[in-house]
């Protein structure tokens, strides 16, 4: 059963560690820590992706900034309560990791995700001022113990048109990459805050009967 659950949410990333480890939480005496990696896109823009790592996988008291790492795991979400509303927090839950030697630039651009889940919010279809088609999806991916992860996905062009008509509950499979983008959150009339959002940029989407 566990393997089946892990099959519906698979991530593989190669990136460079750019922060120290930050304590997150503990489960049954096992500590979990956050660390960010920089992953190059083909355009040479970098995405900054947060990893959640168990202290049993790596010595989290050490600094690994500048080291290249290959991780595999799952893209997970949880709701963090902030003031009067919940905020969806996303990170890659690491199951396996290894450090990478060498400088092959192509090796450093791996960023792949596969999701098998269900549309849980009506897709939002729109066009940019330049006429580019976009559809925003929210996918629920089942986890064991009755939990689900809620993953924001963004489709472009043909994929946007195709997915814009999906109803809530539609079963889909998605292949893509995890990307980060900065946005400005208005806190009050005088105060704004820079934040980073994470989503899956979809390269392939299939409708499952």
mmCIF file of C-alpha atoms in Angstrom:
data_model
loop_
_atom_site.group_PDB
_atom_site.id
_atom_site.type_symbol
_atom_site.label_atom_id
_atom_site.label_comp_id
_atom_site.label_asym_id
_atom_site.label_seq_id
_atom_site.Cartn_x
_atom_site.Cartn_y
_atom_site.Cartn_z
ATOM 1 C CA UNK A 1 0.000 0.000 0.000
ATOM 2 C CA UNK A 2 2.786 2.430 0.895
ATOM 3 C CA UNK A 3 4.563 1.934 -2.451
ATOM 4 C CA UNK A 4 1.273 2.501 -4.266
ATOM 5 C CA UNK A 5 0.816 5.826 -2.457
ATOM 6 C CA UNK A 6 4.377 6.926 -3.291
ATOM 7 C CA UNK A 7 3.801 6.078 -6.971
ATOM 8 C CA UNK A 8 1.181 8.828 -7.359
ATOM 9 C CA UNK A 9 3.522 11.646 -6.289
ATOM 10 C CA UNK A 10 7.127 11.424 -7.473
ATOM 11 C CA UNK A 11 9.748 14.168 -7.541
ATOM 12 C CA UNK A 12 13.358 14.070 -8.734
ATOM 13 C CA UNK A 13 15.492 17.205 -8.393
ATOM 14 C CA UNK A 14 19.145 18.088 -8.839
ATOM 15 C CA UNK A 15 20.147 21.399 -7.299
ATOM 16 C CA UNK A 16 22.646 23.368 -5.260
ATOM 17 C CA UNK A 17 22.106 23.870 -1.532
ATOM 18 C CA UNK A 18 21.818 27.614 -0.820
ATOM 19 C CA UNK A 19 20.795 27.809 2.874
ATOM 20 C CA UNK A 20 21.596 26.235 6.224
ATOM 21 C CA UNK A 21 19.201 23.676 7.696
ATOM 22 C CA UNK A 22 16.252 25.143 9.674
ATOM 23 C CA UNK A 23 14.389 23.102 12.272
ATOM 24 C CA UNK A 24 10.790 22.340 11.245
ATOM 25 C CA UNK A 25 9.167 19.771 13.539
ATOM 26 C CA UNK A 26 9.491 16.372 15.198
ATOM 27 C CA UNK A 27 7.510 13.165 14.703
ATOM 28 C CA UNK A 28 7.969 10.255 17.134
ATOM 29 C CA UNK A 29 11.405 11.551 18.125
ATOM 30 C CA UNK A 30 12.570 12.078 14.523
ATOM 31 C CA UNK A 31 13.536 15.674 13.717
ATOM 32 C CA UNK A 32 12.732 17.230 10.335
ATOM 33 C CA UNK A 33 14.595 20.201 8.884
ATOM 34 C CA UNK A 34 14.093 22.586 5.943
ATOM 35 C CA UNK A 35 16.805 23.525 3.452
ATOM 36 C CA UNK A 36 16.537 25.364 0.107
ATOM 37 C CA UNK A 37 18.085 24.298 -3.198
ATOM 38 C CA UNK A 38 18.624 26.337 -6.349
ATOM 39 C CA UNK A 39 17.628 24.502 -9.542
ATOM 40 C CA UNK A 40 18.587 25.928 -12.938
ATOM 41 C CA UNK A 41 16.000 26.183 -15.695
ATOM 42 C CA UNK A 42 16.929 25.855 -19.375
ATOM 43 C CA UNK A 43 16.585 29.653 -19.554
ATOM 44 C CA UNK A 44 19.274 29.910 -16.825
ATOM 45 C CA UNK A 45 16.708 31.378 -14.449
ATOM 46 C CA UNK A 46 16.890 29.565 -11.097
ATOM 47 C CA UNK A 47 14.026 28.165 -9.052
ATOM 48 C CA UNK A 48 14.468 28.030 -5.277
ATOM 49 C CA UNK A 49 12.778 24.933 -3.894
ATOM 50 C CA UNK A 50 12.384 24.042 -0.192
ATOM 51 C CA UNK A 51 13.251 20.506 0.896
ATOM 52 C CA UNK A 52 12.067 18.812 4.078
ATOM 53 C CA UNK A 53 14.729 16.368 5.259
ATOM 54 C CA UNK A 54 14.880 13.924 8.165
ATOM 55 C CA UNK A 55 17.887 14.145 10.488
ATOM 56 C CA UNK A 56 18.253 10.389 9.858
ATOM 57 C CA UNK A 57 19.201 11.041 6.213
ATOM 58 C CA UNK A 58 21.892 13.681 6.775
ATOM 59 C CA UNK A 59 23.788 15.472 9.552
ATOM 60 C CA UNK A 60 21.633 18.608 9.764
ATOM 61 C CA UNK A 61 24.087 20.343 12.128
ATOM 62 C CA UNK A 62 26.588 20.811 9.267
ATOM 63 C CA UNK A 63 26.609 23.410 6.479
ATOM 64 C CA UNK A 64 26.391 22.130 2.899
ATOM 65 C CA UNK A 65 26.003 25.494 1.117
ATOM 66 C CA UNK A 66 27.364 25.289 -2.424
ATOM 67 C CA UNK A 67 27.172 21.497 -2.620
ATOM 68 C CA UNK A 68 25.135 19.814 -5.356
ATOM 69 C CA UNK A 69 22.547 17.270 -4.386
ATOM 70 C CA UNK A 70 20.153 14.845 -6.078
ATOM 71 C CA UNK A 71 16.951 14.152 -4.142
ATOM 72 C CA UNK A 72 13.865 12.052 -4.765
ATOM 73 C CA UNK A 73 10.646 12.185 -2.814
ATOM 74 C CA UNK A 74 7.192 13.778 -2.899
ATOM 75 C CA UNK A 75 5.757 17.302 -3.271
ATOM 76 C CA UNK A 76 3.709 17.802 -0.098
ATOM 77 C CA UNK A 77 1.466 20.478 1.351
ATOM 78 C CA UNK A 78 0.116 21.485 4.727
ATOM 79 C CA UNK A 79 -2.057 24.334 5.966
ATOM 80 C CA UNK A 80 -0.361 26.841 8.249
ATOM 81 C CA UNK A 81 -2.732 29.046 10.218
ATOM 82 C CA UNK A 82 -1.852 32.725 9.857
ATOM 83 C CA UNK A 83 -3.967 35.339 11.620
ATOM 84 C CA UNK A 84 -7.490 34.739 10.275
ATOM 85 C CA UNK A 85 -6.805 32.349 7.397
ATOM 86 C CA UNK A 86 -4.847 29.260 6.428
ATOM 87 C CA UNK A 87 -1.872 29.422 4.076
ATOM 88 C CA UNK A 88 -0.881 26.462 1.905
ATOM 89 C CA UNK A 89 2.790 25.631 2.517
ATOM 90 C CA UNK A 90 4.590 23.409 -0.005
ATOM 91 C CA UNK A 91 7.910 21.549 0.119
ATOM 92 C CA UNK A 92 9.616 18.463 -1.271
ATOM 93 C CA UNK A 93 9.573 15.658 1.308
ATOM 94 C CA UNK A 94 12.897 13.885 0.728
ATOM 95 C CA UNK A 95 13.017 10.090 0.757
ATOM 96 C CA UNK A 96 16.493 9.641 -0.745
ATOM 97 C CA UNK A 97 19.440 11.965 -1.331
ATOM 98 C CA UNK A 98 22.971 11.841 -2.668
ATOM 99 C CA UNK A 99 25.688 14.420 -3.246
ATOM 100 C CA UNK A 100 26.928 14.940 -6.811
ATOM 101 C CA UNK A 101 30.503 15.521 -7.917
ATOM 102 C CA UNK A 102 31.476 17.073 -11.241
ATOM 103 C CA UNK A 103 30.446 20.137 -13.220
ATOM 104 C CA UNK A 104 28.299 18.826 -16.087
ATOM 105 C CA UNK A 105 25.788 21.693 -16.508
ATOM 106 C CA UNK A 106 23.151 19.393 -18.023
ATOM 107 C CA UNK A 107 23.252 17.164 -14.948
ATOM 108 C CA UNK A 108 22.364 20.170 -12.814
ATOM 109 C CA UNK A 109 19.053 20.910 -14.554
ATOM 110 C CA UNK A 110 16.999 17.908 -13.477
ATOM 111 C CA UNK A 111 13.600 18.931 -12.107
ATOM 112 C CA UNK A 112 10.827 16.412 -12.720
ATOM 113 C CA UNK A 113 7.507 15.680 -11.054
ATOM 114 C CA UNK A 114 4.742 13.161 -11.698
ATOM 115 C CA UNK A 115 1.325 13.521 -10.026
ATOM 116 C CA UNK A 116 -1.743 11.269 -10.166
ATOM 117 C CA UNK A 117 -4.674 13.046 -8.523
ATOM 118 C CA UNK A 118 -8.003 14.804 -8.792
ATOM 119 C CA UNK A 119 -9.129 18.321 -9.720
ATOM 120 C CA UNK A 120 -10.412 19.795 -6.436
ATOM 121 C CA UNK A 121 -11.229 23.363 -7.528
ATOM 122 C CA UNK A 122 -12.786 24.728 -10.729
ATOM 123 C CA UNK A 123 -9.902 25.551 -13.136
ATOM 124 C CA UNK A 124 -9.228 29.258 -13.723
ATOM 125 C CA UNK A 125 -8.590 29.997 -17.413
ATOM 126 C CA UNK A 126 -7.215 33.348 -18.581
ATOM 127 C CA UNK A 127 -5.099 35.046 -21.224
ATOM 128 C CA UNK A 128 -2.082 37.275 -20.691
ATOM 129 C CA UNK A 129 -2.006 40.759 -22.307
ATOM 130 C CA UNK A 130 0.109 39.145 -25.067
ATOM 131 C CA UNK A 131 -2.564 36.494 -25.682
ATOM 132 C CA UNK A 132 -0.850 33.551 -24.007
ATOM 133 C CA UNK A 133 -3.346 31.049 -22.585
ATOM 134 C CA UNK A 134 -3.001 29.948 -18.954
ATOM 135 C CA UNK A 135 -5.062 27.674 -16.696
ATOM 136 C CA UNK A 136 -4.551 27.384 -12.931
ATOM 137 C CA UNK A 137 -5.440 24.005 -11.401
ATOM 138 C CA UNK A 138 -5.465 22.677 -7.855
ATOM 139 C CA UNK A 139 -4.805 18.920 -7.689
ATOM 140 C CA UNK A 140 -5.543 16.723 -4.662
ATOM 141 C CA UNK A 141 -3.108 13.795 -4.455
ATOM 142 C CA UNK A 142 -3.949 11.077 -1.943
ATOM 143 C CA UNK A 143 -1.478 10.149 0.753
ATOM 144 C CA UNK A 144 -1.699 7.207 3.132
ATOM 145 C CA UNK A 145 -3.723 7.473 6.392
ATOM 146 C CA UNK A 146 -6.525 9.358 4.639
ATOM 147 C CA UNK A 147 -4.513 12.536 4.039
ATOM 148 C CA UNK A 148 -4.148 14.437 0.763
ATOM 149 C CA UNK A 149 -1.670 16.936 -0.628
ATOM 150 C CA UNK A 150 -3.048 19.948 -2.500
ATOM 151 C CA UNK A 151 -0.748 20.979 -5.330
ATOM 152 C CA UNK A 152 -1.202 24.178 -7.411
ATOM 153 C CA UNK A 153 -0.451 23.554 -11.098
ATOM 154 C CA UNK A 154 -0.208 25.933 -14.050
ATOM 155 C CA UNK A 155 -0.898 24.914 -17.672
ATOM 156 C CA UNK A 156 -0.024 26.805 -20.850
ATOM 157 C CA UNK A 157 -1.343 26.929 -24.425
ATOM 158 C CA UNK A 158 -2.994 23.710 -25.596
ATOM 159 C CA UNK A 159 -2.786 22.199 -22.102
ATOM 160 C CA UNK A 160 -4.551 25.285 -20.693
ATOM 161 C CA UNK A 161 -7.402 24.996 -23.216
ATOM 162 C CA UNK A 162 -7.675 21.230 -22.648
ATOM 163 C CA UNK A 163 -7.796 21.428 -18.848
ATOM 164 C CA UNK A 164 -9.977 24.546 -18.581
ATOM 165 C CA UNK A 165 -13.133 22.451 -19.007
ATOM 166 C CA UNK A 166 -12.318 19.866 -16.324
ATOM 167 C CA UNK A 167 -14.883 19.498 -13.558
ATOM 168 C CA UNK A 168 -14.110 19.094 -9.864
ATOM 169 C CA UNK A 169 -13.382 15.403 -9.248
ATOM 170 C CA UNK A 170 -11.781 14.765 -12.660
ATOM 171 C CA UNK A 171 -8.951 12.202 -12.406
ATOM 172 C CA UNK A 172 -5.739 13.435 -14.081
ATOM 173 C CA UNK A 173 -2.085 12.546 -14.416
ATOM 174 C CA UNK A 174 0.460 15.344 -14.717
ATOM 175 C CA UNK A 175 4.112 15.531 -15.713
ATOM 176 C CA UNK A 176 6.021 18.767 -15.194
ATOM 177 C CA UNK A 177 8.514 20.655 -13.084
ATOM 178 C CA UNK A 178 8.369 22.532 -9.770
ATOM 179 C CA UNK A 179 8.849 26.273 -10.099
ATOM 180 C CA UNK A 180 9.072 29.198 -7.714
ATOM 181 C CA UNK A 181 7.934 32.780 -8.243
ATOM 182 C CA UNK A 182 8.066 35.892 -6.102
ATOM 183 C CA UNK A 183 4.959 37.906 -5.365
ATOM 184 C CA UNK A 184 4.048 40.814 -3.089
ATOM 185 C CA UNK A 185 1.492 40.235 -0.330
ATOM 186 C CA UNK A 186 -0.354 43.257 1.066
ATOM 187 C CA UNK A 187 -0.312 42.945 4.874
ATOM 188 C CA UNK A 188 -1.976 46.278 5.662
ATOM 189 C CA UNK A 189 -2.498 49.692 4.089
ATOM 190 C CA UNK A 190 1.157 50.613 4.714
ATOM 191 C CA UNK A 191 2.859 47.216 4.793
ATOM 192 C CA UNK A 192 3.681 44.739 2.030
ATOM 193 C CA UNK A 193 5.733 41.539 2.202
ATOM 194 C CA UNK A 194 7.698 39.671 -0.468
ATOM 195 C CA UNK A 195 6.795 35.991 -0.576
ATOM 196 C CA UNK A 196 7.591 32.996 -2.748
ATOM 197 C CA UNK A 197 4.899 30.770 -4.242
ATOM 198 C CA UNK A 198 5.530 27.242 -5.508
ATOM 199 C CA UNK A 199 3.613 25.441 -8.242
ATOM 200 C CA UNK A 200 3.959 22.733 -10.877
ATOM 201 C CA UNK A 201 4.526 23.973 -14.425
ATOM 202 C CA UNK A 202 2.718 21.325 -16.487
ATOM 203 C CA UNK A 203 4.338 19.900 -19.621
ATOM 204 C CA UNK A 204 1.871 17.011 -20.055
ATOM 205 C CA UNK A 205 -1.616 16.375 -18.655
ATOM 206 C CA UNK A 206 -3.756 13.283 -19.256
ATOM 207 C CA UNK A 207 -7.433 12.809 -18.507
ATOM 208 C CA UNK A 208 -7.958 9.438 -16.778
ATOM 209 C CA UNK A 209 -11.271 7.595 -17.193
#
